[in-house]
Amino acid sequence: DGGITQSPKYLFRKEGQNVTLSCEQNLNHDAMYWYRQDPGQGLRLIYYSQIVNDFQKGDIAEGYSVSREKKESFPLTVTSAQKNPTAFYLCASSSEAGNQPQHFGDGTRLSIL
Amino acid sequence: AQSVAQPEDQVNVAEGNPLTVKCTYSVSGNPYLFWYVQYPNRGLQFLLKYITGDNLVKGSYGFEAEFNKSQTSFHLKKPSALVSDSALYFCAVRDRIGGSARQLTFGSGTQLTVLP
């Protein structure tokens, strides 16, 4: 079955450490997205990519970085510059057409040790 | 700018009763509108979308939504609620103006609890 796989499901970060969240899709979608979910705040866009080797900042990109070397993969790095990284991180993908829904992975929950 | 409001953080309804989860939006042009559902510790699942045409949109699991342009609303409905419908529901909007550069904006979510 086609879908989006996020790993790991749970991740713990130490002070000063960078951590990378994995996102892989086999839906042949051009566009991929990273969202942060905090309780009561809905989803906020961190970064998105509409094509390989290109990505754009979303609303809350500070302290995060991404790469898009392959169509199937869009890893997110939470850097030590992100002072409040505890959240639920969701990856999504969609075809480029604006009227198509996004498909979501099952998320990674990041906590600080 | 585009925005979405879900005015109710929590909606409680008895099993078998009709349910409504409210959503209003603001866009410059015409909207694409979406509803998603999220179960605990899971990603969002797509329920339905409004693109154009019929104002009443039918989606998965018996859900439907009514697009009202004059009231800029897109309320989610179901004629008879099930306990298994208990979840977090998100409304999302994308303005057609701006092309593919315009991204989805999500509401803050409404927690639906269906009481047995």
PDB file of C-alpha atoms in Angstrom:
ATOM      1  CA  ASP A   1       0.000   0.000   0.000  1.00  0.00           C
ATOM      2  CA  GLY A   2       1.165   3.518  -0.747  1.00  0.00           C
ATOM      3  CA  GLY A   3       1.734   5.861   2.132  1.00  0.00           C
ATOM      4  CA  ILE A   4       4.021   8.016   4.220  1.00  0.00           C
ATOM      5  CA  THR A   5       6.396   6.566   6.792  1.00  0.00           C
ATOM      6  CA  GLN A   6       7.794   8.668   9.605  1.00  0.00           C
ATOM      7  CA  SER A   7      10.497   7.450  11.960  1.00  0.00           C
ATOM      8  CA  PRO A   8      11.168   7.206  14.774  1.00  0.00           C
ATOM      9  CA  LYS A   9       7.788   7.393  16.492  1.00  0.00           C
ATOM     10  CA  TYR A  10       9.379   8.808  19.681  1.00  0.00           C
ATOM     11  CA  LEU A  11      12.608  10.798  19.919  1.00  0.00           C
ATOM     12  CA  PHE A  12      14.458  12.417  22.789  1.00  0.00           C
ATOM     13  CA  ARG A  13      16.897  15.300  22.420  1.00  0.00           C
ATOM     14  CA  LYS A  14      19.632  16.384  24.756  1.00  0.00           C
ATOM     15  CA  GLU A  15      20.674  20.006  25.209  1.00  0.00           C
ATOM     16  CA  GLY A  16      22.835  21.226  22.324  1.00  0.00           C
ATOM     17  CA  GLN A  17      22.047  18.233  20.147  1.00  0.00           C
ATOM     18  CA  ASN A  18      20.729  18.170  16.594  1.00  0.00           C
ATOM     19  CA  VAL A  19      18.250  15.426  15.773  1.00  0.00           C
ATOM     20  CA  THR A  20      16.858  14.300  12.410  1.00  0.00           C
ATOM     21  CA  LEU A  21      13.331  13.089  11.752  1.00  0.00           C
ATOM     22  CA  SER A  22      12.800  10.832   8.765  1.00  0.00           C
ATOM     23  CA  CYS A  23       9.941  11.045   6.258  1.00  0.00           C
ATOM     24  CA  GLU A  24       9.579   8.726   3.258  1.00  0.00           C
ATOM     25  CA  GLN A  25       6.673   8.494   0.792  1.00  0.00           C
ATOM     26  CA  ASN A  26       5.889   6.039  -1.987  1.00  0.00           C
ATOM     27  CA  LEU A  27       2.897   7.932  -3.389  1.00  0.00           C
ATOM     28  CA  ASN A  28       4.949   9.505  -6.193  1.00  0.00           C
ATOM     29  CA  HIS A  29       3.953  12.938  -4.897  1.00  0.00           C
ATOM     30  CA  ASP A  30       5.953  15.984  -5.925  1.00  0.00           C
ATOM     31  CA  ALA A  31       5.212  18.105  -2.857  1.00  0.00           C
ATOM     32  CA  MET A  32       6.180  17.336   0.737  1.00  0.00           C
ATOM     33  CA  TYR A  33       5.596  19.248   3.971  1.00  0.00           C
ATOM     34  CA  TRP A  34       6.639  19.363   7.612  1.00  0.00           C
ATOM     35  CA  TYR A  35       4.239  20.569  10.303  1.00  0.00           C
ATOM     36  CA  ARG A  36       4.571  21.102  14.008  1.00  0.00           C
ATOM     37  CA  GLN A  37       1.568  20.361  16.221  1.00  0.00           C
ATOM     38  CA  ASP A  38       1.247  21.801  19.703  1.00  0.00           C
ATOM     39  CA  PRO A  39      -1.834  21.290  21.902  1.00  0.00           C
ATOM     40  CA  GLY A  40      -4.595  23.764  21.067  1.00  0.00           C
ATOM     41  CA  GLN A  41      -2.669  25.394  18.235  1.00  0.00           C
ATOM     42  CA  GLY A  42      -3.454  23.253  15.247  1.00  0.00           C
ATOM     43  CA  LEU A  43      -0.747  22.611  12.671  1.00  0.00           C
ATOM     44  CA  ARG A  44       1.952  25.116  11.800  1.00  0.00           C
ATOM     45  CA  LEU A  45       4.024  24.790   8.623  1.00  0.00           C
ATOM     46  CA  ILE A  46       7.787  24.494   9.124  1.00  0.00           C
ATOM     47  CA  TYR A  47       9.106  23.815   5.608  1.00  0.00           C
ATOM     48  CA  TYR A  48       7.754  22.575   2.313  1.00  0.00           C
ATOM     49  CA  SER A  49       9.201  21.326  -0.942  1.00  0.00           C
ATOM     50  CA  GLN A  50       7.454  21.291  -4.297  1.00  0.00           C
ATOM     51  CA  ILE A  51      10.253  19.609  -6.232  1.00  0.00           C
ATOM     52  CA  VAL A  52      13.537  17.794  -5.669  1.00  0.00           C
ATOM     53  CA  ASN A  53      16.456  20.023  -4.628  1.00  0.00           C
ATOM     54  CA  ASP A  54      14.147  22.913  -3.780  1.00  0.00           C
ATOM     55  CA  PHE A  55      12.367  23.852  -0.552  1.00  0.00           C
ATOM     56  CA  GLN A  56      10.759  26.884   1.037  1.00  0.00           C
ATOM     57  CA  LYS A  57      10.424  28.172   4.589  1.00  0.00           C
ATOM     58  CA  GLY A  58       7.042  28.001   6.201  1.00  0.00           C
ATOM     59  CA  ASP A  59       5.706  30.046   9.091  1.00  0.00           C
ATOM     60  CA  ILE A  60       8.046  28.709  11.801  1.00  0.00           C
ATOM     61  CA  ALA A  61      11.289  27.667  10.056  1.00  0.00           C
ATOM     62  CA  GLU A  62      13.721  29.118  12.608  1.00  0.00           C
ATOM     63  CA  GLY A  63      15.750  26.381  14.320  1.00  0.00           C
ATOM     64  CA  TYR A  64      14.912  23.774  11.672  1.00  0.00           C
ATOM     65  CA  SER A  65      16.542  22.621   8.446  1.00  0.00           C
ATOM     66  CA  VAL A  66      15.535  20.242   5.632  1.00  0.00           C
ATOM     67  CA  SER A  67      16.874  18.640   2.472  1.00  0.00           C
ATOM     68  CA  ARG A  68      15.165  17.154  -0.580  1.00  0.00           C
ATOM     69  CA  GLU A  69      17.718  15.083  -2.453  1.00  0.00           C
ATOM     70  CA  LYS A  70      15.213  12.444  -3.552  1.00  0.00           C
ATOM     71  CA  LYS A  71      11.554  12.685  -4.483  1.00  0.00           C
ATOM     72  CA  GLU A  72      10.643  10.083  -1.875  1.00  0.00           C
ATOM     73  CA  SER A  73      12.473  11.599   1.094  1.00  0.00           C
ATOM     74  CA  PHE A  74      12.207  14.866   3.056  1.00  0.00           C
ATOM     75  CA  PRO A  75      14.136  14.665   6.360  1.00  0.00           C
ATOM     76  CA  LEU A  76      13.773  17.382   8.993  1.00  0.00           C
ATOM     77  CA  THR A  77      16.624  18.345  11.319  1.00  0.00           C
ATOM     78  CA  VAL A  78      15.752  20.022  14.603  1.00  0.00           C
ATOM     79  CA  THR A  79      18.834  22.016  15.501  1.00  0.00           C
ATOM     80  CA  SER A  80      20.101  23.169  18.883  1.00  0.00           C
ATOM     81  CA  ALA A  81      18.915  26.652  17.901  1.00  0.00           C
ATOM     82  CA  GLN A  82      15.304  25.498  18.348  1.00  0.00           C
ATOM     83  CA  LYS A  83      14.858  26.246  22.046  1.00  0.00           C
ATOM     84  CA  ASN A  84      11.423  24.727  22.443  1.00  0.00           C
ATOM     85  CA  PRO A  85      11.430  21.590  20.290  1.00  0.00           C
ATOM     86  CA  THR A  86       8.969  19.507  22.321  1.00  0.00           C
ATOM     87  CA  ALA A  87       6.055  18.851  19.961  1.00  0.00           C
ATOM     88  CA  PHE A  88       4.408  16.350  17.629  1.00  0.00           C
ATOM     89  CA  TYR A  89       5.911  16.571  14.130  1.00  0.00           C
ATOM     90  CA  LEU A  90       3.885  15.582  11.092  1.00  0.00           C
ATOM     91  CA  CYS A  91       5.085  15.010   7.552  1.00  0.00           C
ATOM     92  CA  ALA A  92       2.701  15.191   4.602  1.00  0.00           C
ATOM     93  CA  SER A  93       2.776  14.915   0.837  1.00  0.00           C
ATOM     94  CA  SER A  94       0.497  15.832  -2.033  1.00  0.00           C
ATOM     95  CA  SER A  95       0.372  16.020  -5.783  1.00  0.00           C
ATOM     96  CA  GLU A  96       1.230  19.477  -7.021  1.00  0.00           C
ATOM     97  CA  ALA A  97      -2.366  20.341  -7.871  1.00  0.00           C
ATOM     98  CA  GLY A  98      -3.704  22.755  -5.275  1.00  0.00           C
ATOM     99  CA  ASN A  99      -7.099  21.080  -5.043  1.00  0.00           C
ATOM    100  CA  GLN A 100      -5.742  17.726  -3.872  1.00  0.00           C
ATOM    101  CA  PRO A 101      -5.622  16.721  -0.197  1.00  0.00           C
ATOM    102  CA  GLN A 102      -2.410  16.188   1.686  1.00  0.00           C
ATOM    103  CA  HIS A 103      -1.604  12.699   2.956  1.00  0.00           C
ATOM    104  CA  PHE A 104      -0.038  12.474   6.404  1.00  0.00           C
ATOM    105  CA  GLY A 105       2.348  10.172   8.192  1.00  0.00           C
ATOM    106  CA  ASP A 106       1.728   9.041  11.771  1.00  0.00           C
ATOM    107  CA  GLY A 107       4.087  11.564  13.282  1.00  0.00           C
ATOM    108  CA  THR A 108       7.153  11.738  15.498  1.00  0.00           C
ATOM    109  CA  ARG A 109       6.867  12.907  19.098  1.00  0.00           C
ATOM    110  CA  LEU A 110       9.983  14.811  20.151  1.00  0.00           C
ATOM    111  CA  SER A 111      10.817  15.509  23.777  1.00  0.00           C
ATOM    112  CA  ILE A 112      13.733  17.093  25.606  1.00  0.00           C
ATOM    113  CA  LEU A 113      15.745  14.978  28.044  1.00  0.00           C
TER     114      LEU A 113
ATOM    115  CA  ALA B   1      -4.063  36.399   3.794  1.00  0.00           C
ATOM    116  CA  GLN B   2      -6.057  33.267   4.436  1.00  0.00           C
ATOM    117  CA  SER B   3      -7.331  32.052   7.797  1.00  0.00           C
ATOM    118  CA  VAL B   4      -9.597  29.453   9.355  1.00  0.00           C
ATOM    119  CA  ALA B   5     -11.579  29.592  12.577  1.00  0.00           C
ATOM    120  CA  GLN B   6     -13.023  26.662  14.469  1.00  0.00           C
ATOM    121  CA  PRO B   7     -14.977  28.440  17.191  1.00  0.00           C
ATOM    122  CA  GLU B   8     -15.527  25.401  19.410  1.00  0.00           C
ATOM    123  CA  ASP B   9     -12.604  23.678  21.127  1.00  0.00           C
ATOM    124  CA  GLN B  10     -14.907  20.876  22.287  1.00  0.00           C
ATOM    125  CA  VAL B  11     -18.176  19.416  21.026  1.00  0.00           C
ATOM    126  CA  ASN B  12     -20.097  16.755  22.943  1.00  0.00           C
ATOM    127  CA  VAL B  13     -22.960  14.804  21.411  1.00  0.00           C
ATOM    128  CA  ALA B  14     -24.908  11.697  22.353  1.00  0.00           C
ATOM    129  CA  GLU B  15     -24.530   8.598  20.218  1.00  0.00           C
ATOM    130  CA  GLY B  16     -27.200   8.459  17.519  1.00  0.00           C
ATOM    131  CA  ASN B  17     -27.740  12.215  17.519  1.00  0.00           C
ATOM    132  CA  PRO B  18     -26.686  14.455  14.635  1.00  0.00           C
ATOM    133  CA  LEU B  19     -23.379  16.254  14.987  1.00  0.00           C
ATOM    134  CA  THR B  20     -22.026  19.522  13.627  1.00  0.00           C
ATOM    135  CA  VAL B  21     -18.459  20.804  13.818  1.00  0.00           C
ATOM    136  CA  LYS B  22     -18.198  24.434  12.772  1.00  0.00           C
ATOM    137  CA  CYS B  23     -15.654  26.087  10.493  1.00  0.00           C
ATOM    138  CA  THR B  24     -15.451  29.580   9.018  1.00  0.00           C
ATOM    139  CA  TYR B  25     -12.769  30.837   6.691  1.00  0.00           C
ATOM    140  CA  SER B  26     -11.315  33.966   5.161  1.00  0.00           C
ATOM    141  CA  VAL B  27      -9.618  34.106   1.755  1.00  0.00           C
ATOM    142  CA  SER B  28      -9.010  36.713  -0.907  1.00  0.00           C
ATOM    143  CA  GLY B  29     -10.477  34.667  -3.728  1.00  0.00           C
ATOM    144  CA  ASN B  30     -12.386  31.414  -3.912  1.00  0.00           C
ATOM    145  CA  PRO B  31     -11.372  28.656  -1.525  1.00  0.00           C
ATOM    146  CA  TYR B  32     -10.418  25.049  -1.585  1.00  0.00           C
ATOM    147  CA  LEU B  33     -11.724  23.618   1.702  1.00  0.00           C
ATOM    148  CA  PHE B  34     -10.828  20.387   3.473  1.00  0.00           C
ATOM    149  CA  TRP B  35     -11.776  18.441   6.589  1.00  0.00           C
ATOM    150  CA  TYR B  36      -9.407  16.056   8.332  1.00  0.00           C
ATOM    151  CA  VAL B  37      -9.739  13.805  11.384  1.00  0.00           C
ATOM    152  CA  GLN B  38      -6.981  12.882  13.836  1.00  0.00           C
ATOM    153  CA  TYR B  39      -7.023  10.014  16.320  1.00  0.00           C
ATOM    154  CA  PRO B  40      -4.631  10.060  19.317  1.00  0.00           C
ATOM    155  CA  ASN B  41      -0.947   9.786  18.381  1.00  0.00           C
ATOM    156  CA  ARG B  42      -1.783   9.421  14.697  1.00  0.00           C
ATOM    157  CA  GLY B  43      -1.511  11.595  11.614  1.00  0.00           C
ATOM    158  CA  LEU B  44      -4.402  13.420   9.976  1.00  0.00           C
ATOM    159  CA  GLN B  45      -6.798  11.476   7.764  1.00  0.00           C
ATOM    160  CA  PHE B  46      -8.582  13.207   4.897  1.00  0.00           C
ATOM    161  CA  LEU B  47     -12.398  13.200   5.170  1.00  0.00           C
ATOM    162  CA  LEU B  48     -13.690  15.404   2.370  1.00  0.00           C
ATOM    163  CA  LYS B  49     -13.056  18.483   0.263  1.00  0.00           C
ATOM    164  CA  TYR B  50     -14.905  21.279  -1.497  1.00  0.00           C
ATOM    165  CA  ILE B  51     -13.479  22.402  -4.812  1.00  0.00           C
ATOM    166  CA  THR B  52     -16.424  23.644  -6.831  1.00  0.00           C
ATOM    167  CA  GLY B  53     -19.986  22.712  -7.726  1.00  0.00           C
ATOM    168  CA  ASP B  54     -22.488  21.228  -5.280  1.00  0.00           C
ATOM    169  CA  ASN B  55     -22.505  23.001  -1.927  1.00  0.00           C
ATOM    170  CA  LEU B  56     -23.132  19.731  -0.079  1.00  0.00           C
ATOM    171  CA  VAL B  57     -20.055  17.538  -0.157  1.00  0.00           C
ATOM    172  CA  LYS B  58     -20.133  13.900   0.936  1.00  0.00           C
ATOM    173  CA  GLY B  59     -17.054  12.213   2.325  1.00  0.00           C
ATOM    174  CA  SER B  60     -15.751   9.215   4.219  1.00  0.00           C
ATOM    175  CA  TYR B  61     -17.470   7.426   7.142  1.00  0.00           C
ATOM    176  CA  GLY B  62     -20.844   9.087   6.529  1.00  0.00           C
ATOM    177  CA  PHE B  63     -19.591  12.639   7.013  1.00  0.00           C
ATOM    178  CA  GLU B  64     -20.712  15.542   4.869  1.00  0.00           C
ATOM    179  CA  ALA B  65     -20.043  19.263   4.805  1.00  0.00           C
ATOM    180  CA  GLU B  66     -22.006  22.226   3.583  1.00  0.00           C
ATOM    181  CA  PHE B  67     -20.237  25.073   1.811  1.00  0.00           C
ATOM    182  CA  ASN B  68     -21.913  28.444   2.366  1.00  0.00           C
ATOM    183  CA  LYS B  69     -20.237  31.225   0.421  1.00  0.00           C
ATOM    184  CA  SER B  70     -22.266  34.090   1.885  1.00  0.00           C
ATOM    185  CA  GLN B  71     -21.462  33.021   5.438  1.00  0.00           C
ATOM    186  CA  THR B  72     -17.922  31.861   4.530  1.00  0.00           C
ATOM    187  CA  SER B  73     -18.572  28.624   6.369  1.00  0.00           C
ATOM    188  CA  PHE B  74     -17.874  24.948   5.785  1.00  0.00           C
ATOM    189  CA  HIS B  75     -19.473  23.067   8.666  1.00  0.00           C
ATOM    190  CA  LEU B  76     -18.911  19.319   9.048  1.00  0.00           C
ATOM    191  CA  LYS B  77     -22.010  17.203   9.718  1.00  0.00           C
ATOM    192  CA  LYS B  78     -23.116  13.653  10.302  1.00  0.00           C
ATOM    193  CA  PRO B  79     -26.747  12.565  10.702  1.00  0.00           C
ATOM    194  CA  SER B  80     -26.073   9.964  13.414  1.00  0.00           C
ATOM    195  CA  ALA B  81     -22.935  10.053  15.567  1.00  0.00           C
ATOM    196  CA  LEU B  82     -20.992   6.970  16.626  1.00  0.00           C
ATOM    197  CA  VAL B  83     -18.756   6.599  19.679  1.00  0.00           C
ATOM    198  CA  SER B  84     -15.941   5.768  17.238  1.00  0.00           C
ATOM    199  CA  ASP B  85     -16.303   9.260  15.704  1.00  0.00           C
ATOM    200  CA  SER B  86     -14.714  10.691  18.856  1.00  0.00           C
ATOM    201  CA  ALA B  87     -11.529  12.393  17.636  1.00  0.00           C
ATOM    202  CA  LEU B  88      -9.918  15.743  16.827  1.00  0.00           C
ATOM    203  CA  TYR B  89     -11.243  17.409  13.681  1.00  0.00           C
ATOM    204  CA  PHE B  90      -9.429  20.009  11.595  1.00  0.00           C
ATOM    205  CA  CYS B  91     -10.734  22.331   8.918  1.00  0.00           C
ATOM    206  CA  ALA B  92      -8.235  23.662   6.351  1.00  0.00           C
ATOM    207  CA  VAL B  93      -8.370  26.237   3.566  1.00  0.00           C
ATOM    208  CA  ARG B  94      -6.289  27.187   0.562  1.00  0.00           C
ATOM    209  CA  ASP B  95      -6.913  30.343  -1.442  1.00  0.00           C
ATOM    210  CA  ARG B  96      -6.972  29.673  -5.197  1.00  0.00           C
ATOM    211  CA  ILE B  97      -5.152  32.956  -5.732  1.00  0.00           C
ATOM    212  CA  GLY B  98      -1.385  32.469  -5.547  1.00  0.00           C
ATOM    213  CA  GLY B  99      -1.214  29.143  -7.320  1.00  0.00           C
ATOM    214  CA  SER B 100       0.881  26.332  -5.916  1.00  0.00           C
ATOM    215  CA  ALA B 101       2.830  28.736  -3.717  1.00  0.00           C
ATOM    216  CA  ARG B 102      -0.196  29.129  -1.497  1.00  0.00           C
ATOM    217  CA  GLN B 103      -0.183  26.536   1.249  1.00  0.00           C
ATOM    218  CA  LEU B 104      -2.901  25.062   3.429  1.00  0.00           C
ATOM    219  CA  THR B 105      -3.928  26.911   6.575  1.00  0.00           C
ATOM    220  CA  PHE B 106      -5.392  24.764   9.352  1.00  0.00           C
ATOM    221  CA  GLY B 107      -7.839  25.659  12.073  1.00  0.00           C
ATOM    222  CA  SER B 108      -6.957  25.002  15.696  1.00  0.00           C
ATOM    223  CA  GLY B 109      -9.049  21.846  15.827  1.00  0.00           C
ATOM    224  CA  THR B 110     -12.271  20.728  17.541  1.00  0.00           C
ATOM    225  CA  GLN B 111     -12.316  17.774  19.910  1.00  0.00           C
ATOM    226  CA  LEU B 112     -15.483  15.765  19.276  1.00  0.00           C
ATOM    227  CA  THR B 113     -16.680  13.435  22.014  1.00  0.00           C
ATOM    228  CA  VAL B 114     -19.596  11.116  21.315  1.00  0.00           C
ATOM    229  CA  LEU B 115     -21.166   9.873  24.529  1.00  0.00           C
ATOM    230  CA  PRO B 116     -22.640   6.359  24.646  1.00  0.00           C
TER     231      PRO B 116
END
